[in-house]
């Protein structure tokens, strides 16, 4: 299993080339040489994220983001971080709905160390009770900081829980608190054996590398790791949404916060680039339509942002609004309805369309200016969508969007009947509410003070 | 990196790179929020944001249309020591961005309606800070760490200080500080040195050559002695956002290299003492760290963490004990060796891109430091001994004068915090400042 096959070679950006290699055990290795600095970004992407969890066991994928930095069969507790930091490098990880990835940023001279460390923890992690309990405490504190005590984190997880009834996107990547506390050691070990395998992994190595040396190192370190039998994932479909859903809850905040999610296609869909451009056109710059309408002209909001979540399956086109002092959420929602109706009825001018295209072009190049950024773009497209060449294809698709495309997708996706709205309102008395208590099934963190309508 | 005497008394740093068709321009106007008049905190921020809202023949809407039409950005950041205009453009649109930036520097309109609108907007930014526990903890820590110190003044302002800002004061401040010999320019990306020089000339040609007010005299004044604890009371918290620290040395002090080791060993790495004791051994916080604030004058040595509310007291007590031990004993030989290896190896990551190199050079220059000061710090570490580091700890760490700020729900957390040995407790409403 130690023979490489060069699968694909394609350009990325102005000067870079990406090569995809495959090993006999299914491991993919994507390389891109960047000699701008004597450093390497070594990323290991696994095709497992929170959507692959089961209800009641949420937070499992994210827990590994912590556990993977602990003991292995040859590395003692804490040794992983120490050997990385002794080089001057750093390690980190991220988990989202479709993937988990581990990042090592190392001096180029320490590439062999990175290969050894990542190969080691792919299959030889030690999962003992002491380690798991310590990391469980850390994760509960992370959740308190990012969700319980953070209104934006709370809005985010409530929106997904409201918008999705069936799909695994409905629970938060960090997991519900009760689930995090309840994950059992045997379940954790089973999750590791199931998903952490070379045929579910993709290495992305960008930087000042000697490619033949890298291929040799990786083949020796990973080549004997057997592939796993990966679960067959049934298509995770979501029933069509036919009515607007609204949830309100009091929070200790100064003004209303609103998060809206319109049902949108997955990132591989042909309409996704059009909606990405629509997000820029609506709220991607100081002169964008919603910023100018809500923040500057009507002064209904102090900020408005638009984001299209880059998920594999259909997800959400999101608008986040911080309502201005003296106003309520309803006025902003009405103004948004008006702006979206205008977008669906008349095409943007060539100047406005070109403006949005220039802004996304700048964003595209900015995302590729360092080794980590390149590796992240490559890894996401390869693991979430199946082909790293999507990075360049997306840029081309954005440049090809027409004004008629904009009108069509606005009509198709940005209607009220397929949107979900979460509103956090100032708590008039500041008394502790019950809005973070979980329901009996531990699935949706709506409390007694929350109000849901449909 | 090319450091040049820029046109008309300005200073210029150029870092060419052909990796992408992008150019970054940083224009640092030295001065910054530490120079805000007492009682008119927020004036520098107000002036800078207002300057960006319409310049030359373009009002705010026309300016935004022109800039966005290029796919470009021109953002304002207001620090204690400088106001920075950060431009970004595709190479093909660079000249047009430069024209807009030059207008902001030389011909801001300071329209009355935008002045009034900004005065209505800024209190809402205060609301957003108060809604964000981490930002709120930092705001209160800055306020209470060393009362009277210029770096304790809020760059954002307060409701009362904002009410004192006039359009005329903002315009006068801008005209006084946006002068050539008060500018540090940085240009990185898809340009060569000759084009960068031409850009610098265009940015400065309509500005006065000299006339900026003298830099603020920033001394290391003694803060009130003794530990103090400020509980910032906010409802419904499950955690305490904690900040600890005191006034420390300036970045560039002779002890800077030794303190870089202290920062790394105590709270700058995952392997550092704070992370190991607070997170790894006890699981009390997702993160825990410490830093010496990088500024032109003496600034804070600061530690931070966010613990569950029931362990806020024990975490505070442990942090104060660890800090006292550090001050008394310094670091071990193993810690020095480890921190030195980490810091030397880490520098290439801080200098990896043209933009990073340019920004570091501009920052050093605005701090009044020699070219390459920060990039050269790892080179000073080789001869450091544990005795050197211990001496720097004794001279600069003051564990008996630590100010602790906790953003939390007072009725739940105050008793535990009061028992932590953090000094006399003061409870304040979260929106009182």
GROMACS .gro file of N, CA and C in nm, chain A residues 45-126:
model
  246
   45UNK      N    1  -0.738   1.634   0.715
   45UNK     CA    2  -0.883   1.651   0.709
   45UNK      C    3  -0.951   1.514   0.715
   46UNK      N    4  -1.048   1.502   0.803
   46UNK     CA    5  -1.125   1.378   0.811
   46UNK      C    6  -1.269   1.406   0.766
   47UNK      N    7  -1.322   1.313   0.692
   47UNK     CA    8  -1.459   1.329   0.642
   47UNK      C    9  -1.562   1.293   0.747
   48UNK      N   10  -1.550   1.354   0.862
   48UNK     CA   11  -1.649   1.334   0.968
   48UNK      C   12  -1.668   1.465   1.042
   49UNK      N   13  -1.794   1.502   1.054
   49UNK     CA   14  -1.829   1.624   1.126
   49UNK      C   15  -1.950   1.599   1.211
   50UNK      N   16  -2.008   1.707   1.262
   50UNK     CA   17  -2.119   1.689   1.355
   50UNK      C   18  -2.242   1.626   1.288
   51UNK      N   19  -2.256   1.642   1.156
   51UNK     CA   20  -2.373   1.583   1.091
   51UNK      C   21  -2.369   1.430   1.094
   52UNK      N   22  -2.254   1.371   1.119
   52UNK     CA   23  -2.243   1.227   1.123
   52UNK      C   24  -2.274   1.169   1.261
   53UNK      N   25  -2.305   1.256   1.356
   53UNK     CA   26  -2.339   1.209   1.490
   53UNK      C   27  -2.485   1.163   1.496
   54UNK      N   28  -2.521   1.107   1.610
   54UNK     CA   29  -2.658   1.065   1.632
   54UNK      C   30  -2.723   1.155   1.738
   55UNK      N   31  -2.853   1.177   1.727
   55UNK     CA   32  -2.922   1.253   1.833
   55UNK      C   33  -2.895   1.188   1.968
   56UNK      N   34  -2.868   1.272   2.066
   56UNK     CA   35  -2.832   1.222   2.199
   56UNK      C   36  -2.683   1.201   2.217
   57UNK      N   37  -2.610   1.200   2.106
   57UNK     CA   38  -2.464   1.182   2.111
   57UNK      C   39  -2.395   1.300   2.045
   58UNK      N   40  -2.457   1.415   2.049
   58UNK     CA   41  -2.400   1.530   1.978
   58UNK      C   42  -2.275   1.580   2.052
   59UNK      N   43  -2.187   1.641   1.975
   59UNK     CA   44  -2.062   1.693   2.031
   59UNK      C   45  -1.947   1.594   2.022
   60UNK      N   46  -1.976   1.474   1.972
   60UNK     CA   47  -1.871   1.370   1.965
   60UNK      C   48  -1.757   1.413   1.872
   61UNK      N   49  -1.792   1.457   1.751
   61UNK     CA   50  -1.687   1.494   1.655
   61UNK      C   51  -1.600   1.606   1.711
   62UNK      N   52  -1.665   1.705   1.772
   62UNK     CA   53  -1.589   1.817   1.829
   62UNK      C   54  -1.503   1.774   1.948
   63UNK      N   55  -1.552   1.679   2.028
   63UNK     CA   56  -1.473   1.632   2.141
   63UNK      C   57  -1.337   1.579   2.095
   64UNK      N   58  -1.336   1.518   1.976
   64UNK     CA   59  -1.209   1.466   1.925
   64UNK      C   60  -1.111   1.578   1.891
   65UNK      N   61  -1.165   1.693   1.858
   65UNK     CA   62  -1.079   1.809   1.833
   65UNK      C   63  -0.992   1.835   1.957
   66UNK      N   64  -1.041   1.795   2.074
   66UNK     CA   65  -0.965   1.810   2.198
   66UNK      C   66  -0.883   1.684   2.228
   67UNK      N   67  -0.948   1.569   2.217
   67UNK     CA   68  -0.882   1.444   2.257
   67UNK      C   69  -0.758   1.415   2.173
   68UNK      N   70  -0.758   1.459   2.050
   68UNK     CA   71  -0.649   1.424   1.959
   68UNK      C   72  -0.515   1.488   1.996
   69UNK      N   73  -0.517   1.577   2.094
   69UNK     CA   74  -0.391   1.641   2.135
   69UNK      C   75  -0.337   1.578   2.263
   70UNK      N   76  -0.394   1.466   2.303
   70UNK     CA   77  -0.350   1.403   2.426
   70UNK      C   78  -0.262   1.282   2.397
   71UNK      N   79  -0.271   1.186   2.482
   71UNK     CA   80  -0.176   1.075   2.480
   71UNK      C   81  -0.196   0.983   2.359
   72UNK      N   82  -0.084   0.934   2.305
   72UNK     CA   83  -0.090   0.828   2.205
   72UNK      C   84  -0.006   0.711   2.256
   73UNK      N   85   0.006   0.607   2.175
   73UNK     CA   86   0.080   0.490   2.222
   73UNK      C   87   0.228   0.520   2.243
   74UNK      N   88   0.280   0.620   2.175
   74UNK     CA   89   0.423   0.652   2.193
   74UNK      C   90   0.447   0.793   2.247
   75UNK      N   91   0.342   0.872   2.260
   75UNK     CA   92   0.356   1.007   2.313
   75UNK      C   93   0.283   1.016   2.446
   76UNK      N   94   0.352   1.062   2.548
   76UNK     CA   95   0.290   1.076   2.678
   76UNK      C   96   0.192   1.192   2.682
   77UNK      N   97   0.118   1.207   2.792
   77UNK     CA   98   0.024   1.318   2.805
   77UNK      C   99   0.094   1.452   2.786
   78UNK      N  100   0.041   1.534   2.701
   78UNK     CA  101   0.096   1.668   2.678
   78UNK      C  102   0.217   1.672   2.586
   79UNK      N  103   0.268   1.555   2.549
   79UNK     CA  104   0.392   1.554   2.470
   79UNK      C  105   0.371   1.607   2.329
   80UNK      N  106   0.253   1.582   2.274
   80UNK     CA  107   0.225   1.628   2.138
   80UNK      C  108   0.248   1.779   2.128
   81UNK      N  109   0.184   1.853   2.218
   81UNK     CA  110   0.198   1.999   2.211
   81UNK      C  111   0.341   2.042   2.240
   82UNK      N  112   0.407   1.974   2.332
   82UNK     CA  113   0.543   2.016   2.366
   82UNK      C  114   0.639   1.998   2.249
   83UNK      N  115   0.630   1.887   2.180
   83UNK     CA  116   0.725   1.868   2.070
   83UNK      C  117   0.695   1.964   1.955
   84UNK      N  118   0.568   1.997   1.936
   84UNK     CA  119   0.535   2.095   1.831
   84UNK      C  120   0.584   2.233   1.871
   85UNK      N  121   0.555   2.272   1.994
   85UNK     CA  122   0.593   2.408   2.036
   85UNK      C  123   0.745   2.424   2.046
   86UNK      N  124   0.816   2.317   2.075
   86UNK     CA  125   0.962   2.329   2.081
   86UNK      C  126   1.020   2.367   1.945
   87UNK      N  127   0.950   2.335   1.837
   87UNK     CA  128   0.998   2.374   1.704
   87UNK      C  129   0.965   2.520   1.672
   88UNK      N  130   0.877   2.580   1.752
   88UNK     CA  131   0.824   2.713   1.718
   88UNK      C  132   0.693   2.704   1.644
   89UNK      N  133   0.651   2.584   1.617
   89UNK     CA  134   0.525   2.565   1.545
   89UNK      C  135   0.407   2.569   1.637
   90UNK      N  136   0.292   2.551   1.580
   90UNK     CA  137   0.170   2.545   1.660
   90UNK      C  138   0.073   2.447   1.598
   91UNK      N  139  -0.017   2.400   1.681
   91UNK     CA  140  -0.117   2.305   1.634
   91UNK      C  141  -0.255   2.355   1.672
   92UNK      N  142  -0.352   2.321   1.590
   92UNK     CA  143  -0.489   2.359   1.621
   92UNK      C  144  -0.581   2.267   1.544
   93UNK      N  145  -0.709   2.284   1.563
   93UNK     CA  146  -0.805   2.199   1.494
   93UNK      C  147  -0.937   2.272   1.481
   94UNK      N  148  -1.020   2.224   1.391
   94UNK     CA  149  -1.153   2.282   1.374
   94UNK      C  150  -1.251   2.171   1.338
   95UNK      N  151  -1.371   2.184   1.388
   95UNK     CA  152  -1.477   2.088   1.356
   95UNK      C  153  -1.597   2.167   1.305
   96UNK      N  154  -1.658   2.117   1.201
   96UNK     CA  155  -1.782   2.179   1.155
   96UNK      C  156  -1.875   2.066   1.113
   97UNK      N  157  -1.977   2.099   1.044
   97UNK     CA  158  -2.081   1.998   1.018
   97UNK      C  159  -2.033   1.883   0.929
   98UNK      N  160  -1.949   1.913   0.828
   98UNK     CA  161  -1.912   1.812   0.729
   98UNK      C  162  -1.773   1.753   0.750
   99UNK      N  163  -1.691   1.814   0.834
   99UNK     CA  164  -1.553   1.770   0.846
   99UNK      C  165  -1.494   1.807   0.981
  100UNK      N  166  -1.377   1.746   1.006
  100UNK     CA  167  -1.290   1.786   1.116
  100UNK      C  168  -1.149   1.796   1.058
  101UNK      N  169  -1.076   1.899   1.092
  101UNK     CA  170  -0.938   1.900   1.045
  101UNK      C  171  -0.841   1.946   1.153
  102UNK      N  172  -0.719   1.894   1.139
  102UNK     CA  173  -0.612   1.919   1.235
  102UNK      C  174  -0.499   1.990   1.161
  103UNK      N  175  -0.454   2.099   1.218
  103UNK     CA  176  -0.354   2.182   1.150
  103UNK      C  177  -0.224   2.184   1.230
  104UNK      N  178  -0.117   2.154   1.163
  104UNK     CA  179   0.017   2.175   1.219
  104UNK      C  180   0.085   2.282   1.134
  105UNK      N  181   0.131   2.386   1.197
  105UNK     CA  182   0.213   2.485   1.129
  105UNK      C  183   0.354   2.467   1.181
  106UNK      N  184   0.443   2.427   1.093
  106UNK     CA  185   0.578   2.388   1.136
  106UNK      C  186   0.685   2.457   1.054
  107UNK      N  187   0.802   2.478   1.114
  107UNK     CA  188   0.915   2.517   1.030
  107UNK      C  189   0.939   2.408   0.925
  108UNK      N  190   0.979   2.447   0.806
  108UNK     CA  191   0.994   2.349   0.697
  108UNK      C  192   1.090   2.237   0.734
  109UNK      N  193   1.189   2.269   0.815
  109UNK     CA  194   1.288   2.166   0.851
  109UNK      C  195   1.228   2.057   0.938
  110UNK      N  196   1.111   2.081   0.997
  110UNK     CA  197   1.049   1.984   1.086
  110UNK      C  198   0.934   1.909   1.021
  111UNK      N  199   0.935   1.905   0.889
  111UNK     CA  200   0.827   1.834   0.818
  111UNK      C  201   0.818   1.687   0.861
  112UNK      N  202   0.931   1.622   0.877
  112UNK     CA  203   0.929   1.479   0.914
  112UNK      C  204   0.862   1.459   1.050
  113UNK      N  205   0.883   1.553   1.140
  113UNK     CA  206   0.817   1.544   1.271
  113UNK      C  207   0.665   1.550   1.253
  114UNK      N  208   0.619   1.642   1.170
  114UNK     CA  209   0.476   1.653   1.146
  114UNK      C  210   0.417   1.524   1.092
  115UNK      N  211   0.486   1.463   0.998
  115UNK     CA  212   0.437   1.338   0.941
  115UNK      C  213   0.426   1.231   1.050
  116UNK      N  214   0.528   1.223   1.134
  116UNK     CA  215   0.528   1.121   1.239
  116UNK      C  216   0.415   1.143   1.339
  117UNK      N  217   0.397   1.268   1.381
  117UNK     CA  218   0.293   1.298   1.480
  117UNK      C  219   0.153   1.270   1.426
  118UNK      N  220   0.128   1.313   1.304
  118UNK     CA  221  -0.008   1.296   1.251
  118UNK      C  222  -0.039   1.150   1.221
  119UNK      N  223   0.060   1.077   1.172
  119UNK     CA  224   0.036   0.935   1.146
  119UNK      C  225   0.011   0.862   1.277
  120UNK      N  226   0.081   0.903   1.381
  120UNK     CA  227   0.066   0.839   1.512
  120UNK      C  228  -0.076   0.857   1.565
  121UNK      N  229  -0.126   0.979   1.562
  121UNK     CA  230  -0.255   1.000   1.627
  121UNK      C  231  -0.373   0.961   1.539
  122UNK      N  232  -0.346   0.929   1.413
  122UNK     CA  233  -0.457   0.885   1.329
  122UNK      C  234  -0.515   0.752   1.379
  123UNK      N  235  -0.429   0.665   1.430
  123UNK     CA  236  -0.481   0.534   1.472
  123UNK      C  237  -0.431   0.488   1.608
  124UNK      N  238  -0.341   0.562   1.671
  124UNK     CA  239  -0.283   0.513   1.797
  124UNK      C  240  -0.309   0.608   1.913
  125UNK      N  241  -0.425   0.670   1.912
  125UNK     CA  242  -0.465   0.758   2.021
  125UNK      C  243  -0.503   0.673   2.143
  126UNK      N  244  -0.461   0.719   2.261
  126UNK     CA  245  -0.500   0.649   2.384
  126UNK      C  246  -0.618   0.724   2.445
   0.00000   0.00000   0.00000
